[in-house]
Amino acid sequence: MADETILLGAVAYDPKVVAIWEGIRDYFNESGAPFDFVLFSNYERQVTALLAGHVDIAWNTPLAHVRVQHHTQGQSLSLGMRDSDQDFHSRLIVRSDSGIKGPGDLAGKTLAVGSRDSTQARILPLHFLKQAGADLDATKLLIFDTDVGKHGDTGTSELDVLEALRKGDAQAGTIGDLIWVLEQTAGHIDTSLIQSVWTSPGFDHCMFDALPDLDAGKIDRFRKALFAMTWENPQHRRLLELEGLKEWKPPREQGYDSLRAAVADQGYPL
Amino acid sequence: MSSESTAAVAIDAGELPMGGGLLALVRPALQLLEPGGVLAVNSLRDGLQDDISVWCKVQQHEYLGHDDATGAEGSTTTRHLIRRGPLSIARGQRETDMRLEPRDGRLTAEEVLSAVPMPDAADPTSGFAPRGAQVEPGGPRYPFDLLNRDHVAPPEVARLYDQAVESQWDANRDIAWDQLPEHHPDLERALDQVFTFLAENELSALYVPSRFVSRIHPAYAEVAMFLSTQMADEARHIDVFLKRARAGGGGLGVSSATTSQSLLTLLELTDFTEAAFLLSVLGEGTFLDLLRFIEDHAPDEVTADIVQRARNDETRHVHFGLVHVRHALAHDKGLYQRLENAVRRRAATMAGAGGVPDALQDGLTILAAGSTSPKAVSQGHDAFRGLLDEMHHNRIKRLEHAGFTSDQAQTLSELHTPNFM
């Protein structure tokens, strides 16, 4: 008899990842969906393992999601995402004394950007800024390639971008809007010194990916248990808070169109 | 924006940015709305919609959009509309128009209790939320298991707490230690034995309530607060009794196996009402007579003062035990039998342990005699026997006061431990 256990891959970008997936494993097992997980140190290894069939489902960043779709010729299965994964934006943030009012003012300035595999702090903002008329060839990039392999999950390179603006090492920077708003609500931003002058079009973030031939029973059990989690249940709430969402959502694909275009345009290796 | 988006509440946010204090206005305003209610945020800040919409998403509110109006001076005010989301709605009604009225310049715990009564039953998922606070759902379940008012909180508890706080004294400063006279070594040794026994028993009276404090639901916080004063009292008694035993040129006496066995049976109790009954009504109640006896026979005023102060505190503890048991008996028909069973179990454990511990008996006899002359000792022995009769007699009165019948009181008193506590 085939093993009915759903084996999920996740990337260990933070110690809390262990608590999240151990909690979700216990909850899934109690809900009649046998479940276990393996942790990877980077998304490239996780995508390779999914494509090789070593795990059933991968909890992927948008870049990893686009890679999986690329390698399965668009046949991979998307199983669900967080409410907080929908309608992400990138921001162009500037020092108030820089005179930069929008993408058109970047020529001759220093622009701090996040890791080369960060969707929200590098790949998409550069893509959208170019579309919005920024002359990036005339802009000096200050690059923070921190935590490469984590696809921006740690937020470290975005905090580096903010710090570069505070210190005056750059006049402008690109970060995701979630970090921008959370850092503001935490009281970490001096809004007289740093402000946002431009918001990118929306895009979507993480996704549960599976290969097209994944057992239908596993898919069904996974979805049922996942979407049964509610904020009002204390056991669920603890896990949802850790994972940064209030509600799991069904998948949608149009939120990744811009990323597919960006990696093609930038020649990013998939 | 749709026509249904008429705001119920509007706030003026000036030029405040998201990271510059805006939320301190927005969040409390949203708290006043029911889920689905709409808040208007009037802002002079450009581009606020990009930040406020992300914040709404994170908080599961709905950002309905914005429109602009040009003011008289040509400034543009943007009106942002937020529909309150369904999450994190606190349970219960917010306290409003709460204004505690001082009496003679005082605000007592009794006043608070009458303004914010205790619930019949408490919800363990409200955690340490103070009684009267609104509670967000989704909090963890706490391990409180004393959740029923009638088994935990007699109505007199707040008044007793007020009295306890007002009656605190200081064993360093308030005792005239420099006036303690020298006694004959035999008499001092007898006193030291008695104070050793008192301190040992008060240690148990400190530890036993502590086991229940963490089990009491905070809806009945006054009970935990009262017990904390009781524990502070016991700590002071331990301190003052040990100081007295060591301040007269002698030192500590003997701890008997009977006392040790008796106090272990108190420490092992797991039922709050049984513990209040055995410790406070029967044990500390009997101690009142013991302390009165020591006070009456004290050979000096300093010793008498110490014991009198302790007795005043113990009277309060006994009172709490009595009202606790009386309140619980009135609401629980099966309680009498459970309490009798608890006394019988304890008596069975103590069977064969002998009578009043020898060293204590001798100490009390010599104390009452005032010397070791045979004639005086004979009188001291009579006084000790009189004490035992007095204890039995007063236990019965207290038990009747707690709500037991005369027969029940007689039975329970006779079963009480020979260790007194």
PDB file of C-alpha atoms in Angstrom, chain A residues 45-238:
ATOM      1  CA  ARG A  45      17.481  22.679  -3.741  1.00  0.00           C
ATOM      2  CA  GLN A  46      13.795  22.505  -2.811  1.00  0.00           C
ATOM      3  CA  VAL A  47      12.621  23.008  -6.404  1.00  0.00           C
ATOM      4  CA  THR A  48      15.064  20.331  -7.607  1.00  0.00           C
ATOM      5  CA  ALA A  49      13.693  17.925  -4.955  1.00  0.00           C
ATOM      6  CA  LEU A  50      10.089  18.645  -5.981  1.00  0.00           C
ATOM      7  CA  LEU A  51      10.856  18.127  -9.669  1.00  0.00           C
ATOM      8  CA  ALA A  52      12.623  14.845  -8.805  1.00  0.00           C
ATOM      9  CA  GLY A  53       9.579  13.680  -6.837  1.00  0.00           C
ATOM     10  CA  HIS A  54      11.366  13.588  -3.493  1.00  0.00           C
ATOM     11  CA  VAL A  55       8.661  15.728  -1.887  1.00  0.00           C
ATOM     12  CA  ASP A  56       4.951  15.947  -2.714  1.00  0.00           C
ATOM     13  CA  ILE A  57       4.426  19.655  -2.182  1.00  0.00           C
ATOM     14  CA  ALA A  58       6.806  22.603  -1.945  1.00  0.00           C
ATOM     15  CA  TRP A  59       6.042  25.846  -0.128  1.00  0.00           C
ATOM     16  CA  ASN A  60       7.578  28.158  -2.690  1.00  0.00           C
ATOM     17  CA  THR A  61       8.461  31.798  -3.174  1.00  0.00           C
ATOM     18  CA  PRO A  62       7.189  33.450  -6.378  1.00  0.00           C
ATOM     19  CA  LEU A  63      10.554  32.901  -8.045  1.00  0.00           C
ATOM     20  CA  ALA A  64      10.550  29.219  -7.070  1.00  0.00           C
ATOM     21  CA  HIS A  65       6.929  28.960  -8.231  1.00  0.00           C
ATOM     22  CA  VAL A  66       7.844  30.412 -11.632  1.00  0.00           C
ATOM     23  CA  ARG A  67      10.781  27.990 -11.845  1.00  0.00           C
ATOM     24  CA  VAL A  68       8.542  24.995 -11.128  1.00  0.00           C
ATOM     25  CA  GLN A  69       6.066  26.123 -13.773  1.00  0.00           C
ATOM     26  CA  HIS A  70       8.914  26.680 -16.247  1.00  0.00           C
ATOM     27  CA  HIS A  71      10.304  23.178 -15.723  1.00  0.00           C
ATOM     28  CA  THR A  72       6.872  21.500 -15.907  1.00  0.00           C
ATOM     29  CA  GLN A  73       5.839  23.467 -18.995  1.00  0.00           C
ATOM     30  CA  GLY A  74       3.097  25.096 -16.965  1.00  0.00           C
ATOM     31  CA  GLN A  75       1.575  21.754 -15.910  1.00  0.00           C
ATOM     32  CA  SER A  76       2.429  21.959 -12.178  1.00  0.00           C
ATOM     33  CA  LEU A  77      -0.406  22.199  -9.660  1.00  0.00           C
ATOM     34  CA  SER A  78      -0.894  25.306  -7.539  1.00  0.00           C
ATOM     35  CA  LEU A  79      -2.663  24.377  -4.306  1.00  0.00           C
ATOM     36  CA  GLY A  80      -3.013  27.515  -2.221  1.00  0.00           C
ATOM     37  CA  MET A  81      -1.508  30.708  -0.919  1.00  0.00           C
ATOM     38  CA  ARG A  82      -1.750  33.095   2.020  1.00  0.00           C
ATOM     39  CA  ASP A  83      -4.133  36.046   1.997  1.00  0.00           C
ATOM     40  CA  SER A  84      -1.026  38.124   2.600  1.00  0.00           C
ATOM     41  CA  ASP A  85       0.579  36.751  -0.595  1.00  0.00           C
ATOM     42  CA  GLN A  86      -1.900  38.553  -2.820  1.00  0.00           C
ATOM     43  CA  ASP A  87      -1.338  42.040  -4.194  1.00  0.00           C
ATOM     44  CA  PHE A  88       2.175  42.670  -3.051  1.00  0.00           C
ATOM     45  CA  HIS A  89       3.848  45.847  -4.266  1.00  0.00           C
ATOM     46  CA  SER A  90       7.373  47.143  -4.331  1.00  0.00           C
ATOM     47  CA  ARG A  91       8.192  50.644  -3.207  1.00  0.00           C
ATOM     48  CA  LEU A  92      10.675  53.223  -4.302  1.00  0.00           C
ATOM     49  CA  ILE A  93      11.757  54.815  -1.064  1.00  0.00           C
ATOM     50  CA  VAL A  94      13.952  57.888  -0.966  1.00  0.00           C
ATOM     51  CA  ARG A  95      15.723  60.174   1.431  1.00  0.00           C
ATOM     52  CA  SER A  96      13.703  63.355   1.809  1.00  0.00           C
ATOM     53  CA  ASP A  97      16.812  65.410   1.028  1.00  0.00           C
ATOM     54  CA  SER A  98      17.521  63.560  -2.253  1.00  0.00           C
ATOM     55  CA  GLY A  99      15.158  65.588  -4.430  1.00  0.00           C
ATOM     56  CA  ILE A 100      13.849  62.353  -5.996  1.00  0.00           C
ATOM     57  CA  LYS A 101      10.102  62.584  -6.664  1.00  0.00           C
ATOM     58  CA  GLY A 102       9.693  59.448  -8.768  1.00  0.00           C
ATOM     59  CA  PRO A 103      11.341  56.883 -11.072  1.00  0.00           C
ATOM     60  CA  GLY A 104      12.251  59.626 -13.580  1.00  0.00           C
ATOM     61  CA  ASP A 105      14.627  61.270 -11.078  1.00  0.00           C
ATOM     62  CA  LEU A 106      16.919  58.278 -10.472  1.00  0.00           C
ATOM     63  CA  ALA A 107      19.529  59.095 -13.119  1.00  0.00           C
ATOM     64  CA  GLY A 108      22.817  60.000 -11.462  1.00  0.00           C
ATOM     65  CA  LYS A 109      21.672  58.747  -8.058  1.00  0.00           C
ATOM     66  CA  THR A 110      22.533  55.667  -6.011  1.00  0.00           C
ATOM     67  CA  LEU A 111      19.723  53.122  -5.723  1.00  0.00           C
ATOM     68  CA  ALA A 112      20.000  50.456  -2.990  1.00  0.00           C
ATOM     69  CA  VAL A 113      18.473  47.119  -3.979  1.00  0.00           C
ATOM     70  CA  GLY A 114      18.012  43.762  -2.246  1.00  0.00           C
ATOM     71  CA  SER A 115      19.284  40.271  -3.058  1.00  0.00           C
ATOM     72  CA  ARG A 116      19.447  39.123  -6.660  1.00  0.00           C
ATOM     73  CA  ASP A 117      16.796  36.476  -5.932  1.00  0.00           C
ATOM     74  CA  SER A 118      14.448  38.803  -4.001  1.00  0.00           C
ATOM     75  CA  THR A 119      11.282  39.281  -6.013  1.00  0.00           C
ATOM     76  CA  GLN A 120      10.086  42.314  -4.101  1.00  0.00           C
ATOM     77  CA  ALA A 121      13.370  44.104  -3.442  1.00  0.00           C
ATOM     78  CA  ARG A 122      15.242  43.513  -6.726  1.00  0.00           C
ATOM     79  CA  ILE A 123      13.770  41.618  -9.677  1.00  0.00           C
ATOM     80  CA  LEU A 124      10.320  43.184  -9.901  1.00  0.00           C
ATOM     81  CA  PRO A 125      11.078  46.729  -8.759  1.00  0.00           C
ATOM     82  CA  LEU A 126      13.844  47.015 -11.356  1.00  0.00           C
ATOM     83  CA  HIS A 127      11.445  45.622 -13.973  1.00  0.00           C
ATOM     84  CA  PHE A 128       8.635  47.992 -13.050  1.00  0.00           C
ATOM     85  CA  LEU A 129      10.930  51.020 -12.583  1.00  0.00           C
ATOM     86  CA  LYS A 130      12.250  50.521 -16.099  1.00  0.00           C
ATOM     87  CA  GLN A 131       8.680  50.374 -17.403  1.00  0.00           C
ATOM     88  CA  ALA A 132       7.919  53.559 -15.474  1.00  0.00           C
ATOM     89  CA  GLY A 133      10.707  55.422 -17.221  1.00  0.00           C
ATOM     90  CA  ALA A 134      13.670  55.085 -14.872  1.00  0.00           C
ATOM     91  CA  ASP A 135      17.032  55.342 -16.593  1.00  0.00           C
ATOM     92  CA  LEU A 136      18.689  52.450 -14.764  1.00  0.00           C
ATOM     93  CA  ASP A 137      21.765  52.535 -17.001  1.00  0.00           C
ATOM     94  CA  ALA A 138      22.509  55.962 -15.538  1.00  0.00           C
ATOM     95  CA  THR A 139      21.699  54.873 -11.968  1.00  0.00           C
ATOM     96  CA  LYS A 140      24.326  53.417  -9.674  1.00  0.00           C
ATOM     97  CA  LEU A 141      23.054  50.252  -7.941  1.00  0.00           C
ATOM     98  CA  LEU A 142      24.109  49.578  -4.354  1.00  0.00           C
ATOM     99  CA  ILE A 143      23.544  45.837  -4.082  1.00  0.00           C
ATOM    100  CA  PHE A 144      22.822  43.883  -0.895  1.00  0.00           C
ATOM    101  CA  ASP A 145      23.183  40.238  -1.910  1.00  0.00           C
ATOM    102  CA  THR A 146      22.399  38.910   1.582  1.00  0.00           C
ATOM    103  CA  ASP A 147      20.813  35.519   2.293  1.00  0.00           C
ATOM    104  CA  VAL A 148      20.986  34.447  -1.352  1.00  0.00           C
ATOM    105  CA  GLY A 149      18.981  31.245  -1.831  1.00  0.00           C
ATOM    106  CA  LYS A 150      16.232  32.424   0.518  1.00  0.00           C
ATOM    107  CA  HIS A 151      14.560  34.540  -2.220  1.00  0.00           C
ATOM    108  CA  GLY A 152      14.126  37.516   0.069  1.00  0.00           C
ATOM    109  CA  ASP A 153      12.225  35.588   2.744  1.00  0.00           C
ATOM    110  CA  THR A 154      14.405  36.812   5.557  1.00  0.00           C
ATOM    111  CA  GLY A 155      13.826  40.458   4.683  1.00  0.00           C
ATOM    112  CA  THR A 156      17.471  41.034   5.606  1.00  0.00           C
ATOM    113  CA  SER A 157      18.397  42.711   2.352  1.00  0.00           C
ATOM    114  CA  GLU A 158      15.350  44.987   2.603  1.00  0.00           C
ATOM    115  CA  LEU A 159      16.433  46.086   6.077  1.00  0.00           C
ATOM    116  CA  ASP A 160      19.908  46.646   4.605  1.00  0.00           C
ATOM    117  CA  VAL A 161      18.350  48.905   1.977  1.00  0.00           C
ATOM    118  CA  LEU A 162      16.557  50.915   4.673  1.00  0.00           C
ATOM    119  CA  GLU A 163      19.773  51.215   6.665  1.00  0.00           C
ATOM    120  CA  ALA A 164      21.682  52.418   3.582  1.00  0.00           C
ATOM    121  CA  LEU A 165      19.138  55.215   3.187  1.00  0.00           C
ATOM    122  CA  ARG A 166      19.351  56.141   6.853  1.00  0.00           C
ATOM    123  CA  LYS A 167      23.128  56.351   6.645  1.00  0.00           C
ATOM    124  CA  GLY A 168      23.055  58.250   3.375  1.00  0.00           C
ATOM    125  CA  ASP A 169      24.916  55.534   1.438  1.00  0.00           C
ATOM    126  CA  ALA A 170      22.092  55.634  -1.101  1.00  0.00           C
ATOM    127  CA  GLN A 171      19.528  58.285  -2.013  1.00  0.00           C
ATOM    128  CA  ALA A 172      16.876  55.750  -3.007  1.00  0.00           C
ATOM    129  CA  GLY A 173      16.045  52.091  -2.495  1.00  0.00           C
ATOM    130  CA  THR A 174      13.600  49.349  -3.398  1.00  0.00           C
ATOM    131  CA  ILE A 175      11.784  47.193  -0.846  1.00  0.00           C
ATOM    132  CA  GLY A 176       8.492  45.322  -0.572  1.00  0.00           C
ATOM    133  CA  ASP A 177       5.477  47.165   0.780  1.00  0.00           C
ATOM    134  CA  LEU A 178       4.925  44.682   3.590  1.00  0.00           C
ATOM    135  CA  ILE A 179       8.326  45.443   5.132  1.00  0.00           C
ATOM    136  CA  TRP A 180       7.715  49.139   4.490  1.00  0.00           C
ATOM    137  CA  VAL A 181       4.402  49.168   6.340  1.00  0.00           C
ATOM    138  CA  LEU A 182       5.479  46.779   9.118  1.00  0.00           C
ATOM    139  CA  GLU A 183       8.643  48.794   9.796  1.00  0.00           C
ATOM    140  CA  GLN A 184       6.513  51.919   9.982  1.00  0.00           C
ATOM    141  CA  THR A 185       3.937  50.392  12.313  1.00  0.00           C
ATOM    142  CA  ALA A 186       6.799  49.147  14.504  1.00  0.00           C
ATOM    143  CA  GLY A 187       8.039  52.722  14.773  1.00  0.00           C
ATOM    144  CA  HIS A 188      11.353  51.982  13.033  1.00  0.00           C
ATOM    145  CA  ILE A 189      11.079  54.599  10.279  1.00  0.00           C
ATOM    146  CA  ASP A 190      11.755  58.280  10.690  1.00  0.00           C
ATOM    147  CA  THR A 191       9.151  59.462   8.210  1.00  0.00           C
ATOM    148  CA  SER A 192      10.684  62.911   8.031  1.00  0.00           C
ATOM    149  CA  LEU A 193      13.902  61.338   6.731  1.00  0.00           C
ATOM    150  CA  ILE A 194      12.661  58.476   4.535  1.00  0.00           C
ATOM    151  CA  GLN A 195       9.531  58.380   2.433  1.00  0.00           C
ATOM    152  CA  SER A 196       7.945  56.334  -0.301  1.00  0.00           C
ATOM    153  CA  VAL A 197       7.500  58.138  -3.627  1.00  0.00           C
ATOM    154  CA  TRP A 198       6.366  55.340  -5.923  1.00  0.00           C
ATOM    155  CA  THR A 199       4.426  52.106  -5.716  1.00  0.00           C
ATOM    156  CA  SER A 200       4.796  49.326  -8.282  1.00  0.00           C
ATOM    157  CA  PRO A 201       1.886  47.455  -9.840  1.00  0.00           C
ATOM    158  CA  GLY A 202       0.682  44.496  -7.775  1.00  0.00           C
ATOM    159  CA  PHE A 203       2.057  40.963  -7.855  1.00  0.00           C
ATOM    160  CA  ASP A 204       1.570  37.780  -5.839  1.00  0.00           C
ATOM    161  CA  HIS A 205       3.941  36.000  -3.503  1.00  0.00           C
ATOM    162  CA  CYS A 206       4.221  32.439  -2.114  1.00  0.00           C
ATOM    163  CA  MET A 207       2.459  29.311  -3.415  1.00  0.00           C
ATOM    164  CA  PHE A 208       2.115  25.625  -2.566  1.00  0.00           C
ATOM    165  CA  ASP A 209       3.383  23.811  -5.682  1.00  0.00           C
ATOM    166  CA  ALA A 210       2.981  20.146  -6.640  1.00  0.00           C
ATOM    167  CA  LEU A 211       3.763  18.042  -9.697  1.00  0.00           C
ATOM    168  CA  PRO A 212       0.812  17.255 -12.002  1.00  0.00           C
ATOM    169  CA  ASP A 213       0.830  13.545 -11.109  1.00  0.00           C
ATOM    170  CA  LEU A 214       0.448  14.014  -7.318  1.00  0.00           C
ATOM    171  CA  ASP A 215      -2.022  11.527  -5.826  1.00  0.00           C
ATOM    172  CA  ALA A 216      -5.556  12.987  -5.885  1.00  0.00           C
ATOM    173  CA  GLY A 217      -6.240  11.788  -2.318  1.00  0.00           C
ATOM    174  CA  LYS A 218      -3.232  13.671  -1.027  1.00  0.00           C
ATOM    175  CA  ILE A 219      -4.309  16.822  -2.852  1.00  0.00           C
ATOM    176  CA  ASP A 220      -7.798  16.540  -1.457  1.00  0.00           C
ATOM    177  CA  ARG A 221      -6.685  15.902   2.124  1.00  0.00           C
ATOM    178  CA  PHE A 222      -4.120  18.692   1.949  1.00  0.00           C
ATOM    179  CA  ARG A 223      -6.616  21.268   0.702  1.00  0.00           C
ATOM    180  CA  LYS A 224      -9.323  20.254   3.151  1.00  0.00           C
ATOM    181  CA  ALA A 225      -7.056  20.488   6.193  1.00  0.00           C
ATOM    182  CA  LEU A 226      -5.399  23.693   4.993  1.00  0.00           C
ATOM    183  CA  PHE A 227      -8.578  25.609   4.284  1.00  0.00           C
ATOM    184  CA  ALA A 228     -10.176  24.434   7.532  1.00  0.00           C
ATOM    185  CA  MET A 229      -7.691  26.511   9.546  1.00  0.00           C
ATOM    186  CA  THR A 230      -9.317  29.560  11.129  1.00  0.00           C
ATOM    187  CA  TRP A 231      -8.068  32.617  12.977  1.00  0.00           C
ATOM    188  CA  GLU A 232     -10.634  32.123  15.727  1.00  0.00           C
ATOM    189  CA  ASN A 233      -9.179  28.746  16.727  1.00  0.00           C
ATOM    190  CA  PRO A 234      -6.316  29.310  19.207  1.00  0.00           C
ATOM    191  CA  GLN A 235      -4.293  26.302  17.978  1.00  0.00           C
ATOM    192  CA  HIS A 236      -4.600  27.463  14.353  1.00  0.00           C
ATOM    193  CA  ARG A 237      -4.127  31.098  15.222  1.00  0.00           C
ATOM    194  CA  ARG A 238      -0.704  30.507  16.723  1.00  0.00           C
TER     195      ARG A 238
END
